[in-house]
């Protein structure tokens, strides 16, 4: 699970820090996701996203085209959030204290939060920002990362890790999950879900989900658990059991469990609990329902049970969550 401690205030300025060899997809996804988040009541953009570099100007990418970074490290100092995409040509050459002095000082001096995508985590680790923290990176680089930065507790099996002011994510697609998680932390589930809809990506994958899923798409000739998942989402208020889900896809419980893990990286009941918490978040943001009614409509039982789930997953009470995000 991710270590999300609290639902903090909105963070309006985002700096994407690029270096030679940057992956264009990772740069683009940050602009696409943060750059399209809007206030649901006014339609105004919620973030100002800027591309910056240690030295402004032309930046090589790992593709056949360069990009232009208009801003320098002053954008890092002014930002509420800094995102560091990967640069495969240099990341894995980094070690503790080896980062350019100016860049290291800019990152360690900033007052906001800083996050990495893929092997951008090597940059954060080289500054010491990850010392004593949990972190993740692309699973193919995790062994080198752990050897190079022994002061960091690396978890190669998750999509992203939220340590409050410092966040890390796995490969490119996990960067999407991390960005949506950060938007959700700032502005709630409704805003993040709308960004996901605009971008046509899943609105929420928990950070603790496995990076590598054995069978993430259906294979011809094999049965899938997708039908029962869609069915369950429409019936979250009902007392669904593992046997109910397996029967829906005409599988034995043993086969269903195995297939479900292959396709989602989660157990069926863990997945179901997370769907219910997500639905509860939406109801708390969008309705005046009491906590007991929200619990009943999401299948979480009682208000006490809902409070326990929120504390375990989000680190806050339902009332605190509603107070933070209601009306945004």
XYZ file of C-alpha atoms in Angstrom:
328
model
C 0.000 0.000 0.000
C 1.044 3.568 -0.487
C 1.833 5.715 2.530
C -0.609 8.523 1.952
C -0.667 10.488 5.175
C -3.166 13.251 4.530
C -5.243 15.083 1.993
C -3.297 18.278 1.518
C -4.103 21.608 -0.082
C -4.149 22.232 -3.799
C -0.759 22.718 -5.412
C -1.161 24.910 -8.465
C 2.287 25.213 -10.066
C 3.936 22.134 -11.571
C 7.483 22.050 -12.962
C 8.517 19.126 -15.174
C 12.285 18.855 -14.859
C 13.804 17.400 -18.046
C 17.367 16.406 -18.879
C 19.107 15.209 -22.042
C 17.755 11.804 -22.992
C 14.319 12.460 -21.479
C 11.494 10.124 -22.514
C 8.997 12.303 -24.422
C 6.058 10.169 -23.351
C 6.745 10.847 -19.688
C 7.062 14.574 -20.277
C 3.844 14.567 -22.283
C 1.788 12.605 -19.814
C 2.504 15.088 -17.014
C 1.359 17.989 -19.199
C -1.659 16.041 -20.421
C -2.902 15.033 -16.985
C -2.090 18.036 -14.802
C -2.673 20.419 -17.693
C -6.282 19.305 -18.241
C -7.434 19.240 -14.593
C -10.243 21.748 -14.165
C -12.354 23.122 -11.345
C -15.708 21.351 -11.787
C -17.701 24.433 -10.814
C -15.870 27.112 -12.828
C -14.065 25.156 -15.539
C -10.809 26.928 -14.712
C -7.528 25.066 -15.028
C -6.167 23.988 -11.655
C -2.470 23.736 -12.514
C 0.106 25.813 -14.341
C 2.509 23.273 -15.873
C 5.957 24.338 -17.085
C 8.852 22.449 -18.610
C 12.235 23.329 -17.130
C 15.814 22.080 -17.368
C 19.118 22.631 -15.552
C 19.878 25.018 -18.429
C 17.043 26.369 -20.586
C 17.141 25.612 -24.281
C 17.305 22.622 -26.590
C 17.088 19.235 -24.854
C 17.778 15.889 -26.510
C 15.197 13.156 -26.108
C 15.559 9.416 -26.520
C 13.497 9.755 -29.718
C 14.403 11.334 -33.068
C 13.409 14.855 -32.073
C 14.560 17.436 -29.515
C 12.383 19.554 -27.246
C 12.806 23.093 -25.987
C 12.742 23.893 -22.275
C 11.862 27.537 -21.799
C 12.580 27.649 -18.077
C 15.603 26.928 -15.894
C 15.977 25.870 -12.291
C 14.156 28.979 -11.088
C 10.959 27.137 -12.041
C 11.874 24.397 -9.559
C 12.235 26.944 -6.766
C 8.866 28.491 -7.593
C 6.926 25.240 -8.054
C 4.524 23.596 -5.648
C 5.195 20.259 -7.351
C 8.223 19.042 -9.313
C 8.037 15.954 -11.556
C 11.275 14.284 -12.734
C 10.789 12.042 -15.802
C 13.358 9.394 -16.733
C 16.472 9.899 -18.813
C 17.774 6.464 -19.651
C 21.093 7.751 -20.936
C 22.149 9.098 -17.544
C 19.930 7.912 -14.696
C 21.628 4.613 -13.959
C 25.067 6.246 -13.952
C 24.108 8.293 -10.876
C 25.272 7.513 -7.354
C 24.997 9.303 -3.993
C 26.296 12.862 -4.308
C 27.020 12.595 -8.050
C 24.253 14.877 -9.274
C 25.114 18.290 -10.674
C 25.470 20.629 -7.696
C 23.030 23.245 -8.958
C 20.367 20.676 -9.725
C 20.817 18.912 -6.398
C 20.562 22.184 -4.493
C 17.419 23.197 -6.380
C 15.673 19.918 -5.584
C 16.647 19.765 -1.928
C 15.776 23.424 -1.320
C 12.267 23.384 -2.761
C 9.417 23.689 -0.271
C 6.801 21.665 -2.144
C 6.607 18.011 -3.127
C 8.826 16.247 -5.621
C 8.044 13.092 -7.587
C 9.766 10.857 -10.106
C 8.637 8.681 -12.981
C 10.480 5.466 -13.831
C 14.253 5.835 -13.379
C 13.845 9.496 -12.494
C 13.986 8.016 -8.985
C 17.787 7.773 -9.395
C 17.875 11.588 -9.491
C 15.958 11.904 -6.228
C 18.063 9.213 -4.583
C 21.318 10.873 -5.679
C 20.312 14.032 -3.794
C 19.620 12.086 -0.588
C 15.907 12.932 -0.677
C 14.998 9.244 -0.547
C 17.325 8.263 2.302
C 15.360 6.447 4.996
C 12.244 6.318 2.816
C 10.424 3.728 0.770
C 10.648 4.189 -2.981
C 10.083 2.371 -6.234
C 11.445 2.474 -9.760
C 11.105 0.436 -12.938
C 11.387 -3.237 -12.024
C 14.217 -3.759 -14.548
C 16.318 -1.155 -12.715
C 15.386 -2.042 -9.146
C 18.407 -4.256 -8.395
C 20.880 -1.586 -9.525
C 18.904 1.035 -7.619
C 19.031 -1.011 -4.405
C 22.773 -1.652 -4.728
C 23.568 1.986 -5.505
C 21.369 3.528 -2.828
C 21.365 1.201 0.216
C 19.852 3.928 2.410
C 16.624 3.680 0.429
C 14.062 0.927 0.992
C 13.223 -0.009 -2.573
C 10.003 -1.848 -3.402
C 10.145 -3.125 -6.997
C 6.661 -4.643 -6.876
C 4.405 -1.592 -6.714
C 3.202 1.058 -9.154
C 4.048 4.041 -6.970
C 4.978 5.006 -3.410
C 3.689 8.133 -1.669
C 5.935 9.259 1.177
C 4.222 12.596 1.589
C 6.612 15.234 0.229
C 8.474 12.709 -1.944
C 6.787 10.297 -4.358
C 8.201 7.743 -6.787
C 6.646 5.611 -9.513
C 7.574 2.703 -11.738
C 7.550 2.696 -15.570
C 5.833 5.113 -17.911
C 2.278 3.822 -17.437
C 2.719 3.930 -13.658
C 3.545 7.617 -14.098
C -0.044 8.085 -15.222
C -1.258 6.391 -12.052
C 1.007 8.580 -9.933
C -0.165 11.814 -11.573
C -3.817 10.858 -11.125
C -3.093 9.958 -7.501
C -1.551 13.389 -6.922
C -4.465 15.164 -8.594
C -6.852 13.090 -6.495
C -4.925 14.022 -3.352
C -5.169 17.712 -4.254
C -8.719 17.982 -5.578
C -10.599 14.756 -4.918
C -11.852 11.784 -6.899
C -14.284 13.675 -9.125
C -11.581 15.901 -10.638
C -9.178 12.984 -11.096
C -11.895 10.857 -12.682
C -12.714 13.607 -15.165
C -9.035 13.935 -16.127
C -8.911 10.165 -16.620
C -12.032 10.247 -18.794
C -10.589 12.990 -20.970
C -7.380 10.993 -21.389
C -9.183 7.633 -21.740
C -7.179 5.888 -19.005
C -8.317 3.962 -15.900
C -9.282 6.482 -13.220
C -7.617 4.707 -10.316
C -5.037 1.973 -9.817
C -3.767 1.678 -6.268
C -0.058 2.233 -5.802
C 0.293 -1.131 -4.111
C -0.815 -2.991 -7.224
C 1.878 -5.124 -8.836
C 4.067 -3.554 -11.545
C 4.227 -6.750 -13.525
C 0.902 -8.498 -14.102
C 1.156 -11.917 -15.698
C -1.807 -11.540 -18.032
C -3.004 -7.896 -18.150
C -5.121 -8.395 -21.291
C -7.432 -11.177 -22.310
C -5.967 -13.926 -24.463
C -7.950 -15.637 -27.204
C -9.480 -18.870 -25.967
C -9.088 -18.057 -22.250
C -11.895 -17.024 -19.955
C -11.520 -13.692 -18.152
C -12.696 -12.123 -14.912
C -13.625 -8.850 -16.615
C -17.308 -9.760 -16.718
C -17.583 -10.299 -12.992
C -15.628 -7.121 -12.294
C -18.043 -5.039 -14.374
C -20.964 -6.847 -12.736
C -19.603 -6.213 -9.240
C -19.067 -2.482 -9.855
C -22.812 -2.147 -10.461
C -23.646 -4.013 -7.230
C -21.225 -2.662 -4.637
C -24.021 -2.185 -2.106
C -24.795 -5.904 -2.168
C -23.034 -8.476 0.078
C -20.901 -9.988 -2.672
C -18.844 -13.079 -1.929
C -15.940 -14.719 -3.669
C -18.283 -17.533 -4.677
C -20.662 -14.993 -6.270
C -17.877 -13.515 -8.367
C -16.493 -16.864 -9.454
C -19.940 -18.140 -10.392
C -20.546 -15.053 -12.517
C -17.592 -16.043 -14.716
C -18.437 -19.746 -14.492
C -15.165 -20.681 -12.772
C -14.211 -22.603 -9.691
C -13.075 -20.416 -6.818
C -9.525 -21.687 -7.170
C -9.366 -20.927 -10.908
C -11.058 -17.568 -10.430
C -8.570 -16.521 -7.758
C -5.653 -17.403 -10.007
C -7.081 -15.664 -13.087
C -8.040 -12.584 -11.091
C -4.503 -12.177 -9.770
C -3.073 -12.682 -13.252
C -5.288 -9.927 -14.670
C -5.249 -7.338 -11.863
C -2.357 -8.149 -9.538
C -4.843 -8.203 -6.631
C -6.990 -10.730 -4.822
C -10.711 -10.477 -5.648
C -11.731 -9.280 -2.186
C -8.935 -6.692 -1.984
C -10.040 -5.349 -5.354
C -13.672 -5.267 -4.203
C -12.813 -3.357 -1.015
C -10.910 -0.742 -3.021
C -13.812 -0.311 -5.427
C -16.072 0.340 -2.464
C -13.730 2.907 -0.948
C -13.473 4.689 -4.308
C -17.253 4.802 -4.588
C -17.498 6.124 -1.021
C -15.088 8.926 -1.894
C -17.287 9.973 -4.797
C -20.431 9.997 -2.637
C -18.731 12.040 0.082
C -17.612 14.601 -2.492
C -20.865 14.845 -4.455
C -23.713 14.220 -1.993
C -24.959 15.166 1.466
C -25.424 11.532 2.463
C -24.618 10.660 6.045
C -21.609 8.458 6.704
C -23.934 5.571 7.557
C -25.808 5.950 4.273
C -22.549 6.130 2.293
C -21.401 2.951 4.026
C -24.674 1.202 3.174
C -24.643 2.295 -0.484
C -21.074 1.105 -1.004
C -21.362 -2.253 0.736
C -19.051 -1.262 3.582
C -21.755 -1.938 6.145
C -21.726 0.597 8.952
C -20.299 4.040 9.489
C -17.751 2.509 11.829
C -16.596 0.115 9.115
C -16.364 2.978 6.606
C -14.251 5.009 9.027
C -11.914 2.057 9.525
C -11.481 1.579 5.772
C -10.814 5.297 5.217
C -8.275 5.417 8.014
C -6.497 2.350 6.650
C -6.454 3.449 2.999
C -6.320 7.259 3.184
C -5.166 8.060 6.695
C -8.145 10.358 7.318
C -11.752 10.072 8.485
C -14.702 10.323 6.051
C -15.659 13.642 7.664
C -12.167 15.065 7.148
C -12.140 13.828 3.558
C -15.498 15.494 2.854
C -14.395 18.745 4.495
C -11.284 18.823 2.318
C -12.869 18.101 -1.050
C -16.560 19.012 -0.868
C -17.352 21.755 -3.358
C -14.066 21.627 -5.290
